[in-house]
Amino acid sequence: MTLVMNRDMAVLQGAFILADKLCLPSSLSSLQKSDWGRVAHPVLEALKDICRQEELGAHPTTTNVSWLKKVVCVVWLKLLAREAGEDVETSWKENPFFAFQNGLPEVNHVVLLELLKSIDAAQTFANFLLYLPEAQICAELARLVEHMKSSPIREDDVRLLMEVWWELWKGRDEKMMGGEDGLETMFARQFAHLSSNSSRVSPQAAKRLKLDPSDLPTSSPTTDVLYILLHALKDIKDHLSSTDLCLQALSICLDAFYTDFLISEAVILPSKEKLHILSKVISIRERNDEKPSPELIRETLSDLHASHTPSQFQSSRMKLGEALKIITGLAQFWQSSGLLTACDKTNPSFPAFKLVQSVQRVLAALQKVEVPETLIENEDLETEKSILRGLLESLAFPSIESTPEVNARVTAIIISHHLDDYQNFALLFASEESLAVCDEHWMVCLEKNQAAFQQCDTLIKLTSALMSKLHSKSVNESQCRKLMKVVADIFTSLSLKDKNKVLTAMMRLSNRGFFGCSIPSAVNDRFEQELNMAFNCIVQGGGGVAQSNLNTAVSLVARVAFQNPEAALRACCHSAVFNKHGFALIAKILQQLPGLIGPGERKDEAQSDEEDRQEAMETVDEGKDAVRGGSVLCSCLQEMIKNKPLSASEKEQLLKYLGLLMMPVVAVEGEEGKQSFLPPQEVVNMFVLPNLSSAGQSCFDIELSLQLLHTALSVDIQEADSSSHWVLHCSPFPLLYVLAELDSQTLRCWEKLPEGTVHHWSMETKELLAVVLTTLGNVVGTEVAAAPSSWSRPLFWLYNKMEGLDWTVRFHLKPVWGKHFKNEVPSSLLTVCDLPEQEWSGLDLPQYGHGTGLLAWMECCSISDSLQSTMLSHLSLDQRRLDHVRMFSKGLLVALTQTLPWCSVSQWGRLLRVLRELITSGRLHVPFSLEYVDYLPLLDLRRFSSELRLSVLLLRVLQLLCGSSCSDWLSVDGWAHVGRLYAYAVREMINTIRAKLPLPSSGALTVPASPKTPAPGDSNTPCSSTKSPKLSRDSEKGLTQEEHSPLKSKDSQMIKEETIPSQEVLFVLSQLFCHVQHIQVMMPGGQYEPLFLSSLEILSHYEAIMAAFPDSSSALESDNTRHFFSTITDNLDNQEMKAVLQQKIAQLVSSAA
């Protein structure tokens, strides 16, 4: 950056040239101090004209300050260039100030220093000094002191010295600097350049630059800034005749001493203490007709900072005692001269107030100073302290009280002009009630300076202030509305992380925010409008997929939640449950606002588990609800559900909504760790335990409670290694007992319900109960296994409570029991199963008498996969004894008939696997009769023997179940369930058949050959080879005509063995169809849709096989099949089902016809 010449610079150059002429016969380069007044007029007038000020130094504007800095900078560099003997030939290229500087006449230090006094530029001079190395600063200060001591010595010389001194201690004003291209930086570079050139100049020039730092010894006292200044003041102490100047000088000395010797780090004053000092200063200065202005407060703040921050000029030559002795000597001298007693004690001046502050600081710090080693030094220190105490007593004046009005004005100025520490003052402004005494000014400051209050702590204090105003007896409705809007706007401007901090604080203050008590209706109405508008925007916008839309939605919800968390959460819950698909968006919004979770109450972990267990056990024993304090969200949901019954779809949305909120997510981007908006234990404690307990007044059905529990248990929460599972905070053992009790009740689901019964158990509920009970048992079992000794009491409590329940329920809790208890089963089971006595024991149950062993065995097989494996491996059956096999097969048929209706789908699936295993292994004998055919087909049905036998077995079971002896066992719902289970078994058989003969893909001409036909009875071996669809029935006839040839007959036989078993598949499907139709006609009502759909599925696959393999059925055979199937379906009572089936049967036309 280079200074560009302009008119004003030219005027200044002319003024200096004129001043130089006024010096004739001498010049400005040899000007004496006493002659400045004679030649200064042109320069000062030019500066006044340029700065457009009547007086220089009277609160100059930023532009004027810039001009004064340029003048000081250029004059100083002109002086240095002369002393360094700068070469003009190179200077015009390298010196950015050359154009302005070269037009000035030669000057000396007198011109520079007198100019500083005349234009009141001590601060500018000090700022330039601060950009120089300390040694050069000392050299320049020595010049200043030398000039000050030269005759004549005036008070303005001393004042300049004191001002420069204090400005040096205040340090650089970075806000006024211009960075790398700033004038100060350019000056420092040019100064260094001139200093480096000084070593290469002529001896005469070197003599003129006699105070160059390179010529000074490093250990010289003149390299100590404080030493130079203190000794300079000591030398001219008798030239001070003004009380204010003496007070000012002592204050600066003491502050310099304090920051150099008595503190090692900055003393941070609380904002409140700063405010009191500032207010006192303003009150004193107002008495002297000085108006409180931003400049005045900025200067006072800067003084405070300087007097509490360690000096950057640490004394290297002086000791504490020496410095203190000089200061107290000055105080005694001026006190004896009467200069320190002339102040008006009833109306103290600002210098007097400042000196009192300085003395108090030094005395307080000296009390903490280590005692000197020698007695003499100790006595000297006590003497100096005594002198300072005397000085303090002589300056004593009544304490100055700062009024709330002045405090408010000062704070408002600091905030409005972003002065030093303004954010902490904004916090003070928001939290101090005394500052809000002038409501109108307080409100104006808040409105105009919202950015200053955009800090979490500040906004929280402001929130408390607003709540106090709203809850006061005399509420200004208009002001409260305005203030609430301002506070909400400030909150909206915060980052998401800070919003969550403020929301957490608001939840601590009140769940209802600003509406915790009665407030004006107009304020409430305005909020209701804002709340409705926010959620209407969210619902109508749908959130979209864009992150910006989600951010907007989060901001809208956060704003209304800040004002009233409970109302916002209630609106969230309503939108999530009653707006279609709204749950996902609302969950995403809340997951980004963890501040709405609110502060939780946590007990000591060591006590928590035992207390929770004990409390929950008493709850179950006494029949009380296990209800605990929950979050505001849960309370809102409970209230909503209580007031309005939920439809099935709304329950589903509620379930998904809570499921999403329980999922751990990273709430705020950039934060580590995941957390759930709604911890699973809270959902369980609020929605599950109260509704499952026997005395609970359920808000919604038990099945939904179970679904919530299942969802909560499925949530993957990363627990710390040392922490226990969250389930332990949900009364786990009482919960297990309640679930086991419900599971025991579901075993009687088809029994007639007594009058007044509330709950009707469905098989879906039974299935869900088993899953939840097993999952919870595994979790609790893991915790018990980790510390078995600490769980013995609740474990025995639970086991004893289980005695009144069905014996099968205990097997769901096998992980909980571990090795503490044996498996207790009906004694009859032990007669059909060889089980080890160390692990199994028998129970004498009246309903399990003689001959019920297989019934108990079947029930065990249905409970779990592991128990099923145990039952199969320990089954007591001698397959070499045919009579045993026959008896076992008959007994199993009866046991299966008794078990089937009460099986859930998963239990039935296990039993089907057991039946297949028994059939395949030959332990279960199921004779297959061809009762639906008139002649014996010449087919190989061995590979389908398992499916055919299983189908016949199920037919026999259903025949027995539908017989007169069992027909009154089941209700209409029970028969419907049996139909669903049978349809499930049929689908499984169809899928097995599909796997054995996959349909060829479209466009495929051939199907690769498979291994040869399996051995009889091996139904799990892959299907035999498949034949090309092109091998037509005519081809088969040709082969038959040549069967007299031994060779060709043998080849023909091989081809037959490798052909696709499509005819066998059609035959098996026809048998399945007949069995399904038989059962559908047999079952009471006969209108069970699952059986009807199974028949359609069989016919569809039958048609697909005929289409894929045209040679599998001739025209005559397909006609016979259609006729036969139609005859079977004629027995159906339901005309619609019959019509659909017969239409489907009519489509069974062979493509070979």
CSV table of C-alpha atoms in Angstrom, one decimal, residues 603-945:
chain,number,residue,atom,x,y,z
A,603,LYS,CA,-31.0,-42.5,41.2
A,604,ASP,CA,-27.7,-43.9,42.3
A,605,GLU,CA,-27.1,-47.0,40.1
A,606,ALA,CA,-26.1,-49.1,43.1
A,607,GLN,CA,-29.4,-48.4,44.9
A,608,SER,CA,-31.6,-48.1,41.8
A,609,ASP,CA,-31.8,-51.8,40.8
A,610,GLU,CA,-32.6,-53.1,44.3
A,611,GLU,CA,-35.1,-50.3,45.0
A,612,ASP,CA,-36.8,-50.8,41.6
A,613,ARG,CA,-37.1,-54.6,42.2
A,614,GLN,CA,-38.5,-54.2,45.7
A,615,GLU,CA,-40.9,-51.5,44.7
A,616,ALA,CA,-42.2,-53.4,41.7
A,617,MET,CA,-42.6,-56.6,43.7
A,618,GLU,CA,-44.7,-54.8,46.2
A,619,THR,CA,-46.7,-53.3,43.3
A,620,VAL,CA,-47.6,-56.7,41.9
A,621,ASP,CA,-48.3,-58.2,45.3
A,622,GLU,CA,-50.6,-55.3,46.2
A,623,GLY,CA,-52.2,-55.1,42.8
A,624,LYS,CA,-51.1,-51.5,42.2
A,625,ASP,CA,-50.2,-49.9,39.0
A,626,ALA,CA,-46.5,-49.7,38.3
A,627,VAL,CA,-46.7,-46.0,37.2
A,628,ARG,CA,-43.7,-43.7,37.4
A,629,GLY,CA,-43.1,-40.1,36.5
A,630,GLY,CA,-42.5,-39.9,32.8
A,631,SER,CA,-41.6,-37.3,30.2
A,632,VAL,CA,-44.0,-34.5,29.0
A,633,LEU,CA,-44.3,-36.3,25.7
A,634,CYS,CA,-45.6,-39.5,27.4
A,635,SER,CA,-48.0,-37.5,29.5
A,636,CYS,CA,-49.3,-35.8,26.3
A,637,LEU,CA,-49.8,-39.2,24.6
A,638,GLN,CA,-51.6,-40.6,27.6
A,639,GLU,CA,-53.9,-37.6,27.8
A,640,MET,CA,-54.6,-37.8,24.1
A,641,ILE,CA,-55.3,-41.6,24.1
A,642,LYS,CA,-57.5,-41.2,27.2
A,643,ASN,CA,-59.7,-38.5,25.6
A,644,LYS,CA,-60.1,-40.2,22.2
A,645,PRO,CA,-60.3,-43.9,21.3
A,646,LEU,CA,-57.8,-44.9,18.6
A,647,SER,CA,-58.7,-46.7,15.4
A,648,ALA,CA,-56.5,-49.6,14.2
A,649,SER,CA,-54.5,-47.4,11.8
A,650,GLU,CA,-54.0,-44.8,14.5
A,651,LYS,CA,-52.7,-47.4,16.9
A,652,GLU,CA,-50.3,-48.5,14.2
A,653,GLN,CA,-49.1,-44.9,13.7
A,654,LEU,CA,-48.7,-44.6,17.4
A,655,LEU,CA,-46.6,-47.8,17.6
A,656,LYS,CA,-44.4,-46.7,14.7
A,657,TYR,CA,-44.1,-43.2,16.2
A,658,LEU,CA,-42.9,-44.4,19.6
A,659,GLY,CA,-40.7,-47.0,17.9
A,660,LEU,CA,-38.9,-44.2,15.9
A,661,LEU,CA,-38.5,-42.1,19.0
A,662,MET,CA,-36.9,-45.0,20.9
A,663,MET,CA,-34.3,-45.4,18.2
A,664,PRO,CA,-30.9,-44.0,19.2
A,665,VAL,CA,-29.8,-41.3,16.8
A,666,VAL,CA,-27.2,-38.6,16.6
A,667,ALA,CA,-29.4,-35.7,17.6
A,668,VAL,CA,-27.2,-32.7,16.5
A,669,GLU,CA,-24.7,-32.9,13.6
A,670,GLY,CA,-21.1,-32.9,14.8
A,671,GLU,CA,-21.9,-34.4,18.3
A,672,GLU,CA,-20.6,-37.8,19.3
A,673,GLY,CA,-22.8,-40.5,20.7
A,674,LYS,CA,-26.4,-41.5,20.1
A,675,GLN,CA,-29.4,-41.0,22.3
A,676,SER,CA,-33.1,-41.8,22.2
A,677,PHE,CA,-35.6,-39.0,22.4
A,678,LEU,CA,-37.8,-41.4,24.4
A,679,PRO,CA,-35.8,-44.0,26.3
A,680,PRO,CA,-37.3,-47.5,26.0
A,681,GLN,CA,-37.6,-47.8,29.8
A,682,GLU,CA,-39.8,-44.7,29.9
A,683,VAL,CA,-42.2,-46.2,27.3
A,684,VAL,CA,-42.4,-49.4,29.2
A,685,ASN,CA,-42.9,-47.7,32.5
A,686,MET,CA,-45.6,-45.4,31.1
A,687,PHE,CA,-47.5,-47.5,28.6
A,688,VAL,CA,-46.8,-51.1,29.3
A,689,LEU,CA,-46.6,-51.7,33.1
A,690,PRO,CA,-49.8,-49.8,34.0
A,691,ASN,CA,-51.8,-51.5,31.2
A,692,LEU,CA,-50.6,-55.0,31.9
A,693,SER,CA,-51.0,-54.9,35.7
A,694,SER,CA,-54.2,-56.5,36.8
A,695,ALA,CA,-55.6,-53.4,38.5
A,696,GLY,CA,-54.5,-51.0,35.7
A,697,GLN,CA,-57.1,-48.8,34.0
A,698,SER,CA,-55.8,-49.4,30.5
A,699,CYS,CA,-55.8,-46.5,28.1
A,700,PHE,CA,-55.5,-48.9,25.1
A,701,ASP,CA,-55.7,-52.6,24.6
A,702,ILE,CA,-53.2,-55.0,26.0
A,703,GLU,CA,-52.1,-56.2,22.5
A,704,LEU,CA,-50.8,-52.7,21.8
A,705,SER,CA,-49.0,-52.7,25.1
A,706,LEU,CA,-47.3,-55.9,24.1
A,707,GLN,CA,-46.4,-54.5,20.7
A,708,LEU,CA,-44.8,-51.5,22.4
A,709,LEU,CA,-42.9,-53.8,24.7
A,710,HIS,CA,-41.7,-55.9,21.8
A,711,THR,CA,-40.6,-52.7,19.9
A,712,ALA,CA,-38.8,-51.4,23.0
A,713,LEU,CA,-36.9,-54.7,23.4
A,714,SER,CA,-36.0,-54.7,19.8
A,715,VAL,CA,-34.3,-51.2,20.0
A,716,ASP,CA,-30.5,-51.5,19.7
A,717,ILE,CA,-29.1,-49.4,22.5
A,718,GLN,CA,-25.4,-49.5,23.1
A,719,GLU,CA,-25.1,-49.9,26.8
A,720,ALA,CA,-21.8,-49.1,28.5
A,721,ASP,CA,-19.8,-52.2,29.5
A,722,SER,CA,-20.3,-51.4,33.2
A,723,SER,CA,-24.0,-50.5,33.0
A,724,SER,CA,-26.9,-52.8,33.4
A,725,HIS,CA,-29.6,-53.3,30.7
A,726,TRP,CA,-32.3,-50.7,30.7
A,727,VAL,CA,-34.9,-53.4,31.4
A,728,LEU,CA,-33.7,-53.6,35.0
A,729,HIS,CA,-35.3,-50.1,35.5
A,730,CYS,CA,-38.7,-51.5,34.5
A,731,SER,CA,-39.5,-53.9,37.3
A,732,PRO,CA,-38.3,-56.9,35.3
A,733,PHE,CA,-39.4,-59.7,37.5
A,734,PRO,CA,-42.9,-58.5,38.1
A,735,LEU,CA,-43.1,-57.8,34.4
A,736,LEU,CA,-42.1,-61.3,33.6
A,737,TYR,CA,-44.7,-62.6,36.0
A,738,VAL,CA,-47.5,-60.5,34.5
A,739,LEU,CA,-46.5,-61.6,31.0
A,740,ALA,CA,-46.3,-65.3,32.1
A,741,GLU,CA,-49.8,-64.9,33.7
A,742,LEU,CA,-51.2,-63.5,30.5
A,743,ASP,CA,-49.5,-66.3,28.5
A,744,SER,CA,-51.1,-68.9,30.8
A,745,GLN,CA,-54.5,-67.3,30.1
A,746,THR,CA,-54.1,-67.5,26.4
A,747,LEU,CA,-53.9,-71.3,26.6
A,748,ARG,CA,-57.7,-71.2,27.2
A,749,CYS,CA,-58.4,-68.8,24.4
A,750,TRP,CA,-61.2,-70.8,22.8
A,751,GLU,CA,-63.0,-71.5,26.1
A,752,LYS,CA,-66.3,-69.8,26.8
A,753,LEU,CA,-65.6,-66.5,28.6
A,754,PRO,CA,-67.3,-65.9,31.9
A,755,GLU,CA,-69.6,-62.9,32.1
A,756,GLY,CA,-67.9,-59.6,32.7
A,757,THR,CA,-64.6,-60.7,31.2
A,758,VAL,CA,-62.8,-57.7,29.6
A,759,HIS,CA,-60.0,-59.3,27.6
A,760,HIS,CA,-60.5,-61.7,24.7
A,761,TRP,CA,-57.2,-63.3,23.7
A,762,SER,CA,-56.5,-63.8,20.0
A,763,MET,CA,-53.9,-66.1,18.6
A,764,GLU,CA,-51.9,-63.1,17.4
A,765,THR,CA,-51.8,-61.9,21.0
A,766,LYS,CA,-50.6,-65.4,22.1
A,767,GLU,CA,-47.9,-65.4,19.5
A,768,LEU,CA,-46.8,-61.9,20.4
A,769,LEU,CA,-46.8,-62.8,24.1
A,770,ALA,CA,-44.5,-65.8,23.5
A,771,VAL,CA,-42.1,-63.7,21.5
A,772,VAL,CA,-42.0,-60.9,24.1
A,773,LEU,CA,-41.7,-63.4,27.0
A,774,THR,CA,-38.8,-65.2,25.4
A,775,THR,CA,-37.0,-62.0,24.5
A,776,LEU,CA,-37.4,-60.5,27.9
A,777,GLY,CA,-36.4,-63.8,29.5
A,778,ASN,CA,-33.2,-63.8,27.5
A,779,VAL,CA,-32.3,-60.2,28.5
A,780,VAL,CA,-33.0,-60.8,32.2
A,781,GLY,CA,-31.3,-64.2,32.0
A,782,THR,CA,-28.1,-62.6,30.8
A,783,GLU,CA,-28.2,-60.1,33.7
A,784,VAL,CA,-28.9,-62.9,36.2
A,785,ALA,CA,-26.0,-65.0,34.9
A,786,ALA,CA,-23.6,-62.1,35.3
A,787,ALA,CA,-24.4,-61.7,39.0
A,788,PRO,CA,-26.4,-64.7,40.2
A,789,SER,CA,-25.9,-64.0,43.9
A,790,SER,CA,-27.5,-60.6,43.8
A,791,TRP,CA,-30.6,-61.9,42.0
A,792,SER,CA,-31.4,-64.9,44.2
A,793,ARG,CA,-34.3,-63.3,46.1
A,794,PRO,CA,-36.2,-62.0,43.1
A,795,LEU,CA,-35.5,-65.2,41.2
A,796,PHE,CA,-37.1,-67.4,43.9
A,797,TRP,CA,-39.9,-64.9,44.2
A,798,LEU,CA,-40.7,-65.3,40.5
A,799,TYR,CA,-40.4,-69.1,40.5
A,800,ASN,CA,-42.8,-69.4,43.4
A,801,LYS,CA,-45.3,-67.1,41.7
A,802,MET,CA,-45.2,-69.3,38.6
A,803,GLU,CA,-46.6,-72.3,40.5
A,804,GLY,CA,-50.1,-71.2,39.8
A,805,LEU,CA,-49.6,-70.9,36.1
A,806,ASP,CA,-49.6,-73.5,33.3
A,807,TRP,CA,-46.5,-75.7,33.4
A,808,THR,CA,-45.5,-74.9,29.8
A,809,VAL,CA,-45.0,-71.2,30.6
A,810,ARG,CA,-41.9,-71.8,32.6
A,811,PHE,CA,-40.1,-73.0,29.5
A,812,HIS,CA,-40.2,-69.5,28.0
A,813,LEU,CA,-38.2,-68.3,31.0
A,814,LYS,CA,-35.5,-71.1,30.8
A,815,PRO,CA,-32.7,-68.4,30.3
A,816,VAL,CA,-33.8,-66.8,33.6
A,817,TRP,CA,-33.8,-70.1,35.6
A,818,GLY,CA,-30.4,-71.1,34.2
A,819,LYS,CA,-29.2,-74.1,36.3
A,820,HIS,CA,-31.0,-73.1,39.4
A,821,PHE,CA,-34.1,-75.2,38.8
A,822,LYS,CA,-35.0,-78.4,37.1
A,823,ASN,CA,-37.4,-78.6,34.1
A,824,GLU,CA,-40.7,-79.5,35.7
A,825,VAL,CA,-43.1,-81.4,33.3
A,826,PRO,CA,-46.2,-83.7,33.8
A,827,SER,CA,-45.1,-87.1,35.1
A,828,SER,CA,-46.9,-88.7,32.1
A,829,LEU,CA,-44.3,-87.1,29.8
A,830,LEU,CA,-41.5,-89.1,31.5
A,831,THR,CA,-43.3,-92.4,30.4
A,832,VAL,CA,-42.8,-91.6,26.7
A,833,CYS,CA,-39.5,-89.7,26.9
A,834,ASP,CA,-36.2,-90.8,28.4
A,835,LEU,CA,-35.1,-87.6,30.1
A,836,PRO,CA,-32.2,-87.3,32.6
A,837,GLU,CA,-33.3,-87.1,36.2
A,838,GLN,CA,-30.6,-84.5,37.0
A,839,GLU,CA,-32.4,-81.9,34.8
A,840,TRP,CA,-36.0,-83.1,34.6
A,841,SER,CA,-38.6,-83.8,37.3
A,842,GLY,CA,-42.3,-84.8,37.1
A,843,LEU,CA,-45.3,-83.0,38.3
A,844,ASP,CA,-48.6,-84.7,39.3
A,845,LEU,CA,-51.1,-82.6,37.4
A,846,PRO,CA,-54.8,-83.8,37.5
A,847,GLN,CA,-55.4,-82.9,33.8
A,848,TYR,CA,-52.4,-85.1,32.7
A,849,GLY,CA,-53.5,-88.6,33.8
A,850,HIS,CA,-52.6,-92.0,32.4
A,851,GLY,CA,-52.1,-91.9,28.6
A,852,THR,CA,-51.5,-88.2,28.2
A,853,GLY,CA,-47.7,-88.5,27.8
A,854,LEU,CA,-47.8,-87.9,24.0
A,855,LEU,CA,-50.0,-84.8,24.6
A,856,ALA,CA,-47.4,-83.3,26.9
A,857,TRP,CA,-44.7,-84.4,24.5
A,858,MET,CA,-46.5,-82.6,21.6
A,859,GLU,CA,-46.9,-79.5,23.7
A,860,CYS,CA,-43.2,-79.4,24.5
A,861,CYS,CA,-42.3,-79.8,20.8
A,862,SER,CA,-44.3,-76.7,20.0
A,863,ILE,CA,-42.8,-74.4,22.7
A,864,SER,CA,-39.3,-73.8,21.2
A,865,ASP,CA,-36.8,-75.2,18.7
A,866,SER,CA,-34.4,-76.3,21.3
A,867,LEU,CA,-37.1,-78.1,23.3
A,868,GLN,CA,-38.4,-79.7,20.1
A,869,SER,CA,-34.9,-81.1,19.4
A,870,THR,CA,-34.7,-82.5,23.0
A,871,MET,CA,-38.1,-84.2,22.7
A,872,LEU,CA,-37.2,-85.8,19.4
A,873,SER,CA,-33.9,-87.1,20.5
A,874,HIS,CA,-35.2,-88.5,23.8
A,875,LEU,CA,-38.4,-90.0,22.5
A,876,SER,CA,-38.9,-93.5,23.9
A,877,LEU,CA,-40.0,-95.7,20.9
A,878,ASP,CA,-38.7,-99.1,19.8
A,879,GLN,CA,-39.2,-99.1,16.0
A,880,ARG,CA,-38.4,-102.8,15.9
A,881,ARG,CA,-41.7,-103.5,17.7
A,882,LEU,CA,-44.5,-103.0,15.2
A,883,ASP,CA,-47.1,-102.9,17.8
A,884,HIS,CA,-45.3,-100.0,19.6
A,885,VAL,CA,-45.1,-98.1,16.3
A,886,ARG,CA,-48.9,-98.6,15.7
A,887,MET,CA,-49.8,-97.6,19.2
A,888,PHE,CA,-47.5,-94.6,19.0
A,889,SER,CA,-49.1,-93.5,15.7
A,890,LYS,CA,-52.6,-93.8,17.1
A,891,GLY,CA,-51.7,-92.0,20.2
A,892,LEU,CA,-50.0,-89.2,18.3
A,893,LEU,CA,-53.1,-88.8,16.1
A,894,VAL,CA,-55.2,-88.2,19.2
A,895,ALA,CA,-52.5,-85.9,20.8
A,896,LEU,CA,-52.3,-83.9,17.7
A,897,THR,CA,-56.0,-83.5,17.6
A,898,GLN,CA,-56.0,-82.1,21.1
A,899,THR,CA,-53.0,-79.8,20.5
A,900,LEU,CA,-53.8,-78.3,17.1
A,901,PRO,CA,-56.6,-75.9,17.9
A,902,TRP,CA,-54.5,-74.1,20.6
A,903,CYS,CA,-51.3,-73.7,18.6
A,904,SER,CA,-50.1,-70.4,17.3
A,905,VAL,CA,-48.7,-70.2,13.8
A,906,SER,CA,-45.1,-70.5,15.0
A,907,GLN,CA,-46.0,-73.4,17.3
A,908,TRP,CA,-47.9,-75.1,14.4
A,909,GLY,CA,-44.8,-74.7,12.2
A,910,ARG,CA,-42.7,-76.5,14.8
A,911,LEU,CA,-45.2,-79.4,15.0
A,912,LEU,CA,-45.2,-79.7,11.2
A,913,ARG,CA,-41.5,-80.1,11.3
A,914,VAL,CA,-41.9,-82.8,14.0
A,915,LEU,CA,-44.4,-84.7,12.0
A,916,ARG,CA,-42.2,-84.7,8.9
A,917,GLU,CA,-39.3,-85.9,10.9
A,918,LEU,CA,-41.4,-88.7,12.4
A,919,ILE,CA,-42.7,-89.7,9.0
A,920,THR,CA,-39.4,-89.6,7.3
A,921,SER,CA,-37.7,-91.6,10.1
A,922,GLY,CA,-40.4,-94.2,10.0
A,923,ARG,CA,-41.5,-93.7,13.6
A,924,LEU,CA,-44.9,-92.4,12.6
A,925,HIS,CA,-47.0,-94.8,10.5
A,926,VAL,CA,-49.6,-93.2,8.3
A,927,PRO,CA,-51.3,-95.7,5.9
A,928,PHE,CA,-52.1,-94.0,2.6
A,929,SER,CA,-55.4,-95.1,1.0
A,930,LEU,CA,-56.4,-94.2,-2.6
A,931,GLU,CA,-59.9,-93.4,-1.7
A,932,TYR,CA,-60.3,-90.7,-4.4
A,933,VAL,CA,-59.4,-92.8,-7.4
A,934,ASP,CA,-61.2,-95.7,-9.2
A,935,TYR,CA,-58.0,-97.5,-10.3
A,936,LEU,CA,-54.4,-97.8,-9.2
A,937,PRO,CA,-52.3,-95.4,-11.2
A,938,LEU,CA,-49.0,-96.7,-12.6
A,939,LEU,CA,-46.9,-94.0,-11.0
A,940,ASP,CA,-43.8,-93.8,-8.8
A,941,LEU,CA,-45.0,-91.8,-5.7
A,942,ARG,CA,-42.1,-92.6,-3.4
A,943,ARG,CA,-40.5,-89.2,-3.6
A,944,PHE,CA,-43.8,-87.6,-2.6
A,945,SER,CA,-44.6,-90.1,0.2
